[in-house]
């Protein structure tokens, strides 16, 4: 099992550009999450999904959109990137909301 | 609002000693608490989960306590080794209606010196 994988690993964008981060899990988990991690701020939840076709806002959702068209995939989109979105993004999945979360390796995004 | 504090940003100890990390929370009544380990450039990895009705949980050299009266969890690593050097995160259950999710502390960077 690959666990949780994230694509790409690194990306540099210019302000105003758009991109999509892909998260995939092969553990048949219902719940999936997108976090961002910044120095001194810890992990903050952006959006999450409790099942295929559902999404919900987390703590810091502004400037991001998500989709969960297939159970194994959770996409995070930035429509118009801003320097404030420079961060490391982690995807995670869990069997249910009250279970252990399994994290991907992260995507380091720089917005110039 | 809910708040989680991991009291030390960084902790340095000598190899062989016991490391004790603290996680305090306010305005919460979580049913459980989790601890994760994060190495540089990697995603967090789950270590232990403790429920509100459990005072203590152990796994090999790791021990977690959960005091719901003090609103505090302590994470201990006994006989610490340089390989235990990492950032340790505590995470508490938070609910958004019927959907449960985790809120993470900012982490404590543990360095074990040989």
CSV table of C-alpha atoms in Angstrom, one decimal:
chain,number,residue,atom,x,y,z
A,1,UNK,CA,0.0,0.0,0.0
A,2,UNK,CA,1.2,3.5,-0.9
A,3,UNK,CA,-0.8,5.1,1.9
A,4,UNK,CA,-1.3,8.8,1.2
A,5,UNK,CA,0.4,10.4,-1.7
A,6,UNK,CA,0.6,14.0,-2.8
A,7,UNK,CA,1.4,15.6,-6.2
A,8,UNK,CA,3.5,17.6,-6.8
A,9,UNK,CA,6.2,17.7,-4.1
A,10,UNK,CA,7.3,21.2,-4.9
A,11,UNK,CA,5.9,24.1,-6.9
A,12,UNK,CA,6.7,27.7,-7.5
A,13,UNK,CA,3.9,30.0,-8.7
A,14,UNK,CA,3.6,33.6,-9.6
A,15,UNK,CA,0.9,35.8,-7.9
A,16,UNK,CA,-2.4,35.3,-9.7
A,17,UNK,CA,-1.6,31.9,-11.1
A,18,UNK,CA,-3.8,28.9,-10.4
A,19,UNK,CA,-2.9,25.3,-9.5
A,20,UNK,CA,-4.4,22.1,-8.2
A,21,UNK,CA,-2.8,19.9,-5.6
A,22,UNK,CA,-3.7,16.2,-5.8
A,23,UNK,CA,-4.0,13.9,-2.8
A,24,UNK,CA,-4.7,10.1,-3.2
A,25,UNK,CA,-5.1,7.4,-0.6
A,26,UNK,CA,-5.4,3.6,-1.1
A,27,UNK,CA,-6.8,2.8,2.4
A,28,UNK,CA,-10.5,3.1,1.6
A,29,UNK,CA,-10.8,5.9,4.1
A,30,UNK,CA,-13.9,8.0,4.3
A,31,UNK,CA,-12.4,11.2,5.7
A,32,UNK,CA,-9.8,13.3,4.0
A,33,UNK,CA,-8.2,16.6,5.0
A,34,UNK,CA,-6.1,19.4,3.7
A,35,UNK,CA,-3.8,21.3,6.1
A,36,UNK,CA,-1.3,24.0,5.8
A,37,UNK,CA,1.8,24.3,8.0
A,38,UNK,CA,3.6,27.6,8.6
A,39,UNK,CA,6.4,28.4,11.0
A,40,UNK,CA,5.1,29.3,14.4
A,41,UNK,CA,1.5,28.5,13.3
A,42,UNK,CA,1.3,24.8,13.4
A,43,UNK,CA,-1.0,22.7,11.3
A,44,UNK,CA,-4.2,24.5,10.3
A,45,UNK,CA,-7.1,22.8,8.7
A,46,UNK,CA,-8.2,24.3,5.3
A,47,UNK,CA,-11.0,22.0,4.1
A,48,UNK,CA,-12.0,18.5,4.8
A,49,UNK,CA,-14.4,15.8,3.4
A,50,UNK,CA,-16.4,13.2,5.3
A,51,UNK,CA,-17.1,11.1,2.2
A,52,UNK,CA,-17.2,11.0,-1.6
A,53,UNK,CA,-19.0,14.0,-3.0
A,54,UNK,CA,-18.9,16.0,0.3
A,55,UNK,CA,-16.7,18.9,1.4
A,56,UNK,CA,-16.6,21.2,4.4
A,57,UNK,CA,-14.7,24.3,5.5
A,58,UNK,CA,-12.0,24.2,8.1
A,59,UNK,CA,-10.2,26.9,10.0
A,60,UNK,CA,-8.6,28.7,7.1
A,61,UNK,CA,-10.6,28.1,3.9
A,62,UNK,CA,-10.4,31.5,2.2
A,63,UNK,CA,-8.6,31.4,-1.2
A,64,UNK,CA,-9.0,27.6,-1.6
A,65,UNK,CA,-11.5,25.3,-3.1
A,66,UNK,CA,-11.7,21.5,-2.9
A,67,UNK,CA,-13.4,18.6,-4.6
A,68,UNK,CA,-13.9,14.9,-3.7
A,69,UNK,CA,-15.3,13.4,-6.9
A,70,UNK,CA,-13.8,10.0,-6.1
A,71,UNK,CA,-13.4,8.4,-2.6
A,72,UNK,CA,-9.7,8.0,-3.0
A,73,UNK,CA,-8.9,11.5,-4.3
A,74,UNK,CA,-9.1,14.9,-2.7
A,75,UNK,CA,-8.1,17.9,-4.7
A,76,UNK,CA,-7.1,21.3,-3.4
A,77,UNK,CA,-7.3,24.3,-5.8
A,78,UNK,CA,-5.9,27.8,-5.6
A,79,UNK,CA,-7.7,29.9,-8.2
A,80,UNK,CA,-5.5,33.0,-7.9
A,81,UNK,CA,-2.4,32.4,-5.8
A,82,UNK,CA,-1.2,35.0,-3.3
A,83,UNK,CA,2.2,35.2,-1.5
A,84,UNK,CA,0.3,34.6,1.8
A,85,UNK,CA,-0.4,31.1,0.4
A,86,UNK,CA,3.3,30.2,0.5
A,87,UNK,CA,3.3,27.2,2.8
A,88,UNK,CA,3.7,23.5,3.1
A,89,UNK,CA,0.5,21.7,2.4
A,90,UNK,CA,-0.3,18.3,3.9
A,91,UNK,CA,-3.1,15.9,3.0
A,92,UNK,CA,-4.4,13.3,5.5
A,93,UNK,CA,-7.0,10.6,5.6
A,94,UNK,CA,-8.7,8.6,8.3
A,95,UNK,CA,-11.3,5.8,8.6
A,96,UNK,CA,-13.6,8.1,10.5
A,97,UNK,CA,-13.4,11.5,12.1
A,98,UNK,CA,-12.5,10.0,15.4
A,99,UNK,CA,-9.6,7.9,14.2
A,100,UNK,CA,-5.9,8.2,13.6
A,101,UNK,CA,-5.0,10.4,10.6
A,102,UNK,CA,-2.5,9.3,8.1
A,103,UNK,CA,-0.5,12.1,6.4
A,104,UNK,CA,1.1,12.5,3.0
A,105,UNK,CA,4.6,13.7,2.5
A,106,UNK,CA,3.6,17.3,1.8
A,107,UNK,CA,3.8,19.8,-1.0
A,108,UNK,CA,6.0,22.8,-0.6
A,109,UNK,CA,4.4,25.8,-2.4
A,110,UNK,CA,6.1,29.1,-3.0
A,111,UNK,CA,4.1,32.0,-4.4
A,112,UNK,CA,6.2,34.9,-5.7
B,1,UNK,CA,-12.7,29.7,21.5
B,2,UNK,CA,-10.8,26.4,21.7
B,3,UNK,CA,-7.1,26.8,22.5
B,4,UNK,CA,-4.2,24.3,22.6
B,5,UNK,CA,-0.8,25.1,24.1
B,6,UNK,CA,2.3,23.0,23.9
B,7,UNK,CA,4.3,24.8,26.6
B,8,UNK,CA,7.8,24.4,25.2
B,9,UNK,CA,8.7,25.3,21.7
B,10,UNK,CA,12.0,23.4,22.1
B,11,UNK,CA,13.3,20.9,24.6
B,12,UNK,CA,16.9,19.7,24.9
B,13,UNK,CA,17.8,16.7,26.9
B,14,UNK,CA,20.7,14.2,27.4
B,15,UNK,CA,20.5,10.7,25.9
B,16,UNK,CA,19.2,8.2,28.4
B,17,UNK,CA,17.0,10.8,30.3
B,18,UNK,CA,13.2,11.0,30.2
B,19,UNK,CA,11.7,13.6,28.0
B,20,UNK,CA,8.4,15.1,29.2
B,21,UNK,CA,6.3,17.2,26.9
B,22,UNK,CA,3.2,19.1,27.9
B,23,UNK,CA,-0.1,19.8,26.1
B,24,UNK,CA,-2.6,22.1,27.8
B,25,UNK,CA,-6.0,23.0,26.4
B,26,UNK,CA,-8.9,25.4,27.2
B,27,UNK,CA,-12.5,25.7,26.3
B,28,UNK,CA,-12.5,22.0,25.2
B,29,UNK,CA,-14.0,18.8,26.5
B,30,UNK,CA,-12.4,16.4,24.0
B,31,UNK,CA,-13.3,12.8,24.1
B,32,UNK,CA,-9.7,11.9,23.2
B,33,UNK,CA,-6.3,13.2,22.5
B,34,UNK,CA,-3.6,12.1,20.1
B,35,UNK,CA,0.2,12.6,19.8
B,36,UNK,CA,2.1,12.7,16.5
B,37,UNK,CA,5.7,12.8,15.6
B,38,UNK,CA,7.0,14.9,12.7
B,39,UNK,CA,10.5,14.7,11.2
B,40,UNK,CA,11.9,17.6,9.1
B,41,UNK,CA,10.5,17.6,5.6
B,42,UNK,CA,7.9,14.9,6.4
B,43,UNK,CA,4.3,14.6,7.3
B,44,UNK,CA,3.2,13.8,10.9
B,45,UNK,CA,3.1,10.2,12.0
B,46,UNK,CA,0.6,8.9,14.6
B,47,UNK,CA,2.1,7.7,17.9
B,48,UNK,CA,-0.6,7.3,20.6
B,49,UNK,CA,-4.3,8.0,21.3
B,50,UNK,CA,-5.7,8.3,24.8
B,51,UNK,CA,-9.4,8.6,25.6
B,52,UNK,CA,-11.0,10.7,28.3
B,53,UNK,CA,-11.7,7.7,30.5
B,54,UNK,CA,-8.1,6.5,30.3
B,55,UNK,CA,-5.6,8.0,32.8
B,56,UNK,CA,-2.5,6.6,31.1
B,57,UNK,CA,-1.5,4.8,27.9
B,58,UNK,CA,1.9,3.2,27.2
B,59,UNK,CA,3.6,2.0,24.0
B,60,UNK,CA,7.2,0.7,24.3
B,61,UNK,CA,9.2,3.7,25.7
B,62,UNK,CA,6.3,6.1,25.3
B,63,UNK,CA,3.8,7.0,27.9
B,64,UNK,CA,0.9,9.5,27.7
B,65,UNK,CA,-1.3,10.8,30.5
B,66,UNK,CA,-4.6,12.6,30.2
B,67,UNK,CA,-6.0,14.7,33.0
B,68,UNK,CA,-9.4,16.1,32.1
B,69,UNK,CA,-9.6,18.0,35.4
B,70,UNK,CA,-6.3,19.9,34.7
B,71,UNK,CA,-7.1,19.9,31.0
B,72,UNK,CA,-3.6,18.6,30.4
B,73,UNK,CA,-1.7,15.8,28.7
B,74,UNK,CA,1.8,14.8,29.4
B,75,UNK,CA,3.9,12.8,26.9
B,76,UNK,CA,7.0,11.0,28.2
B,77,UNK,CA,9.8,9.3,26.3
B,78,UNK,CA,11.9,7.2,28.6
B,79,UNK,CA,15.5,6.2,28.0
B,80,UNK,CA,15.6,8.8,25.2
B,81,UNK,CA,17.8,8.3,22.2
B,82,UNK,CA,19.1,10.8,19.6
B,83,UNK,CA,16.8,9.1,17.1
B,84,UNK,CA,13.9,10.4,19.2
B,85,UNK,CA,14.8,13.9,18.1
B,86,UNK,CA,11.8,15.3,16.2
B,87,UNK,CA,8.8,17.7,16.6
B,88,UNK,CA,6.0,16.2,18.7
B,89,UNK,CA,2.4,17.4,18.1
B,90,UNK,CA,-0.6,17.0,20.3
B,91,UNK,CA,-4.0,17.0,18.7
B,92,UNK,CA,-7.5,17.2,20.2
B,93,UNK,CA,-10.8,16.2,18.8
B,94,UNK,CA,-12.9,19.1,17.8
B,95,UNK,CA,-16.4,18.9,16.4
B,96,UNK,CA,-18.2,20.8,13.7
B,97,UNK,CA,-21.7,19.7,14.2
B,98,UNK,CA,-21.6,15.9,13.8
B,99,UNK,CA,-18.3,15.9,11.9
B,100,UNK,CA,-15.2,15.3,14.1
B,101,UNK,CA,-11.8,16.6,13.2
B,102,UNK,CA,-8.5,17.3,15.0
B,103,UNK,CA,-7.0,20.6,16.1
B,104,UNK,CA,-3.3,20.5,16.4
B,105,UNK,CA,-0.9,22.2,18.8
B,106,UNK,CA,2.1,24.1,17.4
B,107,UNK,CA,4.5,21.3,18.5
B,108,UNK,CA,7.5,20.9,20.7
B,109,UNK,CA,10.9,20.4,19.0
B,110,UNK,CA,12.8,17.7,21.0
B,111,UNK,CA,16.5,17.4,20.7
B,112,UNK,CA,18.2,14.4,22.4
B,113,UNK,CA,22.0,15.0,22.7
B,114,UNK,CA,24.4,12.0,22.7
